[in-house]
GROMACS .gro file of N, CA, C and O in nm:
model
  292
    1LYS      N    1   2.048  -0.714  -1.096
    1LYS     CA    2   2.139  -0.828  -1.106
    1LYS      C    3   2.115  -0.907  -1.234
    1LYS      O    4   2.209  -0.948  -1.298
    2GLN      N    5   1.989  -0.930  -1.265
    2GLN     CA    6   1.955  -1.011  -1.383
    2GLN      C    7   2.006  -0.945  -1.511
    2GLN      O    8   2.066  -1.011  -1.595
    3ALA      N    9   1.984  -0.814  -1.524
    3ALA     CA   10   2.028  -0.743  -1.644
    3ALA      C   11   2.180  -0.744  -1.655
    3ALA      O   12   2.235  -0.759  -1.765
    4CYS      N   13   2.247  -0.729  -1.543
    4CYS     CA   14   2.393  -0.731  -1.543
    4CYS      C   15   2.444  -0.868  -1.586
    4CYS      O   16   2.538  -0.878  -1.666
    5GLN      N   17   2.382  -0.973  -1.537
    5GLN     CA   18   2.422  -1.109  -1.572
    5GLN      C   19   2.404  -1.134  -1.722
    5GLN      O   20   2.490  -1.192  -1.787
    6GLU      N   21   2.292  -1.087  -1.777
    6GLU     CA   22   2.266  -1.103  -1.920
    6GLU      C   23   2.369  -1.026  -2.003
    6GLU      O   24   2.416  -1.074  -2.106
    7HIS      N   25   2.404  -0.906  -1.958
    7HIS     CA   26   2.504  -0.824  -2.027
    7HIS      C   27   2.639  -0.896  -2.029
    7HIS      O   28   2.705  -0.903  -2.133
    8LEU      N   29   2.679  -0.952  -1.917
    8LEU     CA   30   2.806  -1.024  -1.909
    8LEU      C   31   2.804  -1.148  -1.998
    8LEU      O   32   2.904  -1.181  -2.063
    9GLN      N   33   2.691  -1.216  -2.005
    9GLN     CA   34   2.679  -1.333  -2.091
    9GLN      C   35   2.691  -1.293  -2.238
    9GLN      O   36   2.756  -1.362  -2.316
   10GLN      N   37   2.629  -1.180  -2.276
   10GLN     CA   38   2.640  -1.132  -2.414
   10GLN      C   39   2.784  -1.096  -2.447
   10GLN      O   40   2.833  -1.126  -2.556
   11LEU      N   41   2.852  -1.030  -2.354
   11LEU     CA   42   2.993  -0.995  -2.375
   11LEU      C   43   3.076  -1.121  -2.399
   11LEU      O   44   3.160  -1.125  -2.490
   12GLU      N   45   3.054  -1.222  -2.319
   12GLU     CA   46   3.131  -1.346  -2.333
   12GLU      C   47   3.099  -1.418  -2.463
   12GLU      O   48   3.189  -1.467  -2.532
   13ARG      N   49   2.971  -1.423  -2.501
   13ARG     CA   50   2.933  -1.484  -2.629
   13ARG      C   51   3.002  -1.413  -2.745
   13ARG      O   52   3.053  -1.476  -2.837
   14LEU      N   53   3.001  -1.281  -2.738
   14LEU     CA   54   3.061  -1.203  -2.845
   14LEU      C   55   3.211  -1.223  -2.848
   14LEU      O   56   3.270  -1.243  -2.955
   15ARG      N   57   3.276  -1.219  -2.733
   15ARG     CA   58   3.422  -1.237  -2.727
   15ARG      C   59   3.462  -1.373  -2.784
   15ARG      O   60   3.559  -1.383  -2.859
   16THR      N   61   3.389  -1.478  -2.751
   16THR     CA   62   3.425  -1.610  -2.800
   16THR      C   63   3.393  -1.626  -2.949
   16THR      O   64   3.452  -1.712  -3.015
   17ALA      N   65   3.303  -1.544  -3.002
   17ALA     CA   66   3.270  -1.550  -3.145
   17ALA      C   67   3.376  -1.482  -3.231
   17ALA      O   68   3.385  -1.509  -3.351
   18LEU      N   69   3.456  -1.395  -3.171
   18LEU     CA   70   3.560  -1.325  -3.247
   18LEU      C   71   3.676  -1.419  -3.278
   18LEU      O   72   3.711  -1.505  -3.199
   19ASP      N   73   3.732  -1.400  -3.396
   19ASP     CA   74   3.851  -1.476  -3.434
   19ASP      C   75   3.948  -1.380  -3.501
   19ASP      O   76   3.933  -1.259  -3.489
   20GLY      N   77   4.045  -1.431  -3.571
   20GLY     CA   78   4.146  -1.347  -3.636
   20GLY      C   79   4.099  -1.277  -3.761
   20GLY      O   80   4.171  -1.196  -3.818
   21ASN      N   81   3.977  -1.306  -3.805
   21ASN     CA   82   3.919  -1.247  -3.925
   21ASN      C   83   3.843  -1.119  -3.889
   21ASN      O   84   3.742  -1.127  -3.820
   22PRO      N   85   3.890  -1.001  -3.930
   22PRO     CA   86   3.819  -0.877  -3.897
   22PRO      C   87   3.679  -0.874  -3.958
   22PRO      O   88   3.662  -0.901  -4.077
   23ARG      N   89   3.580  -0.844  -3.874
   23ARG     CA   90   3.441  -0.838  -3.921
   23ARG      C   91   3.371  -0.716  -3.862
   23ARG      O   92   3.408  -0.668  -3.755
   24THR      N   93   3.269  -0.669  -3.932
   24THR     CA   94   3.191  -0.556  -3.882
   24THR      C   95   3.096  -0.605  -3.773
   24THR      O   96   3.067  -0.725  -3.761
   25ALA      N   97   3.045  -0.510  -3.696
   25ALA     CA   98   2.948  -0.544  -3.592
   25ALA      C   99   2.823  -0.608  -3.653
   25ALA      O  100   2.764  -0.698  -3.595
   26GLU      N  101   2.786  -0.563  -3.771
   26GLU     CA  102   2.668  -0.619  -3.838
   26GLU      C  103   2.691  -0.767  -3.872
   26GLU      O  104   2.602  -0.850  -3.853
   27GLN      N  105   2.808  -0.801  -3.919
   27GLN     CA  106   2.839  -0.941  -3.950
   27GLN      C  107   2.840  -1.025  -3.822
   27GLN      O  108   2.785  -1.135  -3.820
   28ILE      N  109   2.900  -0.973  -3.717
   28ILE     CA  110   2.906  -1.046  -3.590
   28ILE      C  111   2.765  -1.062  -3.533
   28ILE      O  112   2.727  -1.169  -3.486
   29ALA      N  113   2.686  -0.955  -3.540
   29ALA     CA  114   2.549  -0.958  -3.488
   29ALA      C  115   2.466  -1.065  -3.560
   29ALA      O  116   2.386  -1.134  -3.496
   30GLY      N  117   2.485  -1.079  -3.689
   30GLY     CA  118   2.412  -1.180  -3.765
   30GLY      C  119   2.443  -1.320  -3.718
   30GLY      O  120   2.354  -1.405  -3.709
   31ASP      N  121   2.567  -1.343  -3.682
   31ASP     CA  122   2.607  -1.475  -3.631
   31ASP      C  123   2.549  -1.504  -3.494
   31ASP      O  124   2.527  -1.619  -3.459
   32LEU      N  125   2.527  -1.398  -3.414
   32LEU     CA  126   2.485  -1.416  -3.276
   32LEU      C  127   2.339  -1.379  -3.251
   32LEU      O  128   2.293  -1.380  -3.137
   33SER      N  129   2.266  -1.346  -3.356
   33SER     CA  130   2.124  -1.308  -3.344
   33SER      C  131   2.104  -1.194  -3.245
   33SER      O  132   2.023  -1.202  -3.153
   34MET      N  133   2.180  -1.086  -3.262
   34MET     CA  134   2.161  -0.967  -3.181
   34MET      C  135   2.162  -0.847  -3.274
   34MET      O  136   2.194  -0.859  -3.392
   35SER      N  137   2.122  -0.732  -3.225
   35SER     CA  138   2.117  -0.614  -3.310
   35SER      C  139   2.259  -0.565  -3.340
   35SER      O  140   2.349  -0.577  -3.255
   36PRO      N  141   2.281  -0.510  -3.459
   36PRO     CA  142   2.413  -0.458  -3.493
   36PRO      C  143   2.458  -0.347  -3.397
   36PRO      O  144   2.576  -0.340  -3.362
   37ALA      N  145   2.366  -0.264  -3.351
   37ALA     CA  146   2.402  -0.157  -3.258
   37ALA      C  147   2.452  -0.214  -3.126
   37ALA      O  148   2.551  -0.167  -3.069
   38SER      N  149   2.385  -0.318  -3.076
   38SER     CA  150   2.429  -0.382  -2.951
   38SER      C  151   2.565  -0.447  -2.969
   38SER      O  152   2.653  -0.434  -2.883
   39ALA      N  153   2.583  -0.515  -3.082
   39ALA     CA  154   2.712  -0.580  -3.109
   39ALA      C  155   2.823  -0.476  -3.117
   39ALA      O  156   2.932  -0.496  -3.064
   40TRP      N  157   2.795  -0.361  -3.180
   40TRP     CA  158   2.897  -0.256  -3.193
   40TRP      C  159   2.936  -0.203  -3.056
   40TRP      O  160   3.054  -0.187  -3.025
   41LYS      N  161   2.836  -0.177  -2.971
   41LYS     CA  162   2.864  -0.126  -2.836
   41LYS      C  163   2.947  -0.226  -2.755
   41LYS      O  164   3.043  -0.190  -2.687
   42LEU      N  165   2.908  -0.353  -2.762
   42LEU     CA  166   2.980  -0.456  -2.688
   42LEU      C  167   3.122  -0.474  -2.742
   42LEU      O  168   3.218  -0.488  -2.665
   43CYS      N  169   3.137  -0.472  -2.874
   43CYS     CA  170   3.271  -0.484  -2.934
   43CYS      C  171   3.359  -0.367  -2.893
   43CYS      O  172   3.478  -0.385  -2.864
   44ASN      N  173   3.304  -0.248  -2.890
   44ASN     CA  174   3.382  -0.132  -2.849
   44ASN      C  175   3.423  -0.143  -2.703
   44ASN      O  176   3.533  -0.103  -2.666
   45HIS      N  177   3.336  -0.198  -2.621
   45HIS     CA  178   3.372  -0.220  -2.481
   45HIS      C  179   3.488  -0.319  -2.473
   45HIS      O  180   3.584  -0.295  -2.399
   46LEU      N  181   3.479  -0.428  -2.548
   46LEU     CA  182   3.587  -0.526  -2.548
   46LEU      C  183   3.717  -0.464  -2.598
   46LEU      O  184   3.825  -0.490  -2.544
   47ALA      N  185   3.708  -0.380  -2.701
   47ALA     CA  186   3.828  -0.315  -2.755
   47ALA      C  187   3.888  -0.219  -2.652
   47ALA      O  188   4.011  -0.212  -2.637
   48SER      N  189   3.805  -0.147  -2.580
   48SER     CA  190   3.857  -0.050  -2.483
   48SER      C  191   3.924  -0.118  -2.364
   48SER      O  192   4.006  -0.057  -2.296
   49THR      N  193   3.890  -0.245  -2.341
   49THR     CA  194   3.951  -0.319  -2.231
   49THR      C  195   4.058  -0.418  -2.280
   49THR      O  196   4.104  -0.502  -2.204
   50GLY      N  197   4.094  -0.408  -2.408
   50GLY     CA  198   4.202  -0.489  -2.462
   50GLY      C  199   4.166  -0.632  -2.494
   50GLY      O  200   4.254  -0.715  -2.516
   51ARG      N  201   4.036  -0.664  -2.500
   51ARG     CA  202   3.996  -0.802  -2.526
   51ARG      C  203   3.959  -0.828  -2.672
   51ARG      O  204   3.926  -0.940  -2.708
   52CYS      N  205   3.967  -0.725  -2.756
   52CYS     CA  206   3.956  -0.742  -2.901
   52CYS      C  207   4.023  -0.623  -2.966
   52CYS      O  208   4.056  -0.525  -2.899
   53ARG      N  209   4.046  -0.633  -3.094
   53ARG     CA  210   4.111  -0.525  -3.170
   53ARG      C  211   4.007  -0.460  -3.260
   53ARG      O  212   3.930  -0.528  -3.327
   54ARG      N  213   4.006  -0.325  -3.260
   54ARG     CA  214   3.914  -0.251  -3.346
   54ARG      C  215   3.995  -0.176  -3.451
   54ARG      O  216   4.093  -0.109  -3.420
   55THR      N  217   3.954  -0.190  -3.577
   55THR     CA  218   4.010  -0.112  -3.686
   55THR      C  219   3.900  -0.016  -3.731
   55THR      O  220   3.793  -0.062  -3.774
   56ALA      N  221   3.925   0.112  -3.720
   56ALA     CA  222   3.823   0.212  -3.751
   56ALA      C  223   3.791   0.214  -3.900
   56ALA      O  224   3.880   0.204  -3.985
   57GLY      N  225   3.662   0.227  -3.929
   57GLY     CA  226   3.615   0.241  -4.066
   57GLY      C  227   3.579   0.387  -4.093
   57GLY      O  228   3.596   0.474  -4.007
   58LYS      N  229   3.524   0.412  -4.210
   58LYS     CA  230   3.482   0.549  -4.244
   58LYS      C  231   3.367   0.594  -4.156
   58LYS      O  232   3.355   0.712  -4.125
   59ARG      N  233   3.280   0.502  -4.120
   59ARG     CA  234   3.168   0.527  -4.030
   59ARG      C  235   3.180   0.428  -3.915
   59ARG      O  236   3.242   0.323  -3.930
   60PRO      N  237   3.122   0.459  -3.799
   60PRO     CA  238   3.131   0.365  -3.687
   60PRO      C  239   3.086   0.224  -3.722
   60PRO      O  240   3.149   0.126  -3.681
   61MET      N  241   2.980   0.210  -3.799
   61MET     CA  242   2.932   0.076  -3.832
   61MET      C  243   3.022   0.005  -3.933
   61MET      O  244   3.002  -0.112  -3.963
   62ASP      N  245   3.122   0.075  -3.986
   62ASP     CA  246   3.221   0.012  -4.074
   62ASP      C  247   3.344  -0.035  -3.997
   62ASP      O  248   3.434  -0.097  -4.056
   63ASP      N  249   3.349  -0.005  -3.866
   63ASP     CA  250   3.460  -0.053  -3.784
   63ASP      C  251   3.466  -0.205  -3.793
   63ASP      O  252   3.363  -0.271  -3.805
   64ARG      N  253   3.586  -0.259  -3.787
   64ARG     CA  254   3.604  -0.405  -3.791
   64ARG      C  255   3.668  -0.450  -3.661
   64ARG      O  256   3.756  -0.383  -3.608
   65PHE      N  257   3.621  -0.564  -3.613
   65PHE     CA  258   3.666  -0.618  -3.485
   65PHE      C  259   3.721  -0.758  -3.505
   65PHE      O  260   3.669  -0.835  -3.586
   66GLN      N  261   3.824  -0.789  -3.429
   66GLN     CA  262   3.882  -0.923  -3.435
   66GLN      C  263   3.941  -0.957  -3.299
   66GLN      O  264   3.967  -0.870  -3.216
   67ALA      N  265   3.963  -1.086  -3.278
   67ALA     CA  266   4.020  -1.133  -3.153
   67ALA      C  267   4.166  -1.091  -3.143
   67ALA      O  268   4.232  -1.069  -3.243
   68VAL      N  269   4.211  -1.080  -3.021
   68VAL     CA  270   4.354  -1.061  -2.996
   68VAL      C  271   4.404  -1.186  -2.925
   68VAL      O  272   4.329  -1.254  -2.855
   69GLU      N  273   4.530  -1.219  -2.945
   69GLU     CA  274   4.586  -1.337  -2.881
   69GLU      C  275   4.586  -1.318  -2.729
   69GLU      O  276   4.604  -1.207  -2.680
   70ASN      N  277   4.565  -1.428  -2.660
   70ASN     CA  278   4.565  -1.427  -2.514
   70ASN      C  279   4.465  -1.327  -2.456
   70ASN      O  280   4.496  -1.255  -2.363
   71SER      N  281   4.343  -1.324  -2.511
   71SER     CA  282   4.243  -1.229  -2.463
   71SER      C  283   4.148  -1.294  -2.362
   71SER      O  284   4.037  -1.251  -2.345
   72ALA      N  285   4.190  -1.396  -2.293
   72ALA     CA  286   4.106  -1.465  -2.197
   72ALA      C  287   4.103  -1.393  -2.063
   72ALA      O  288   4.123  -1.452  -1.959
   73LYS      N  289   4.078  -1.265  -2.065
   73LYS     CA  290   4.074  -1.184  -1.943
   73LYS      C  291   3.941  -1.199  -1.874
   73LYS      O  292   3.841  -1.217  -1.933
   0.00000   0.00000   0.00000
């Protein structure tokens, strides 16, 4: 339960940190003091559920993420 709660809190922190400016997971991770790999995984989860937009880069870590309107799911 504790790990699940922490995961959900990280997802919410990350979702609220996203805005209309596309940024890489590394940039987002720096703002939130988390690892770039964790930020990338969480951003991809949000993108797969329609709570953020992902623009693919040449490499996975070059993907850019941004908020989508009305993403308060």
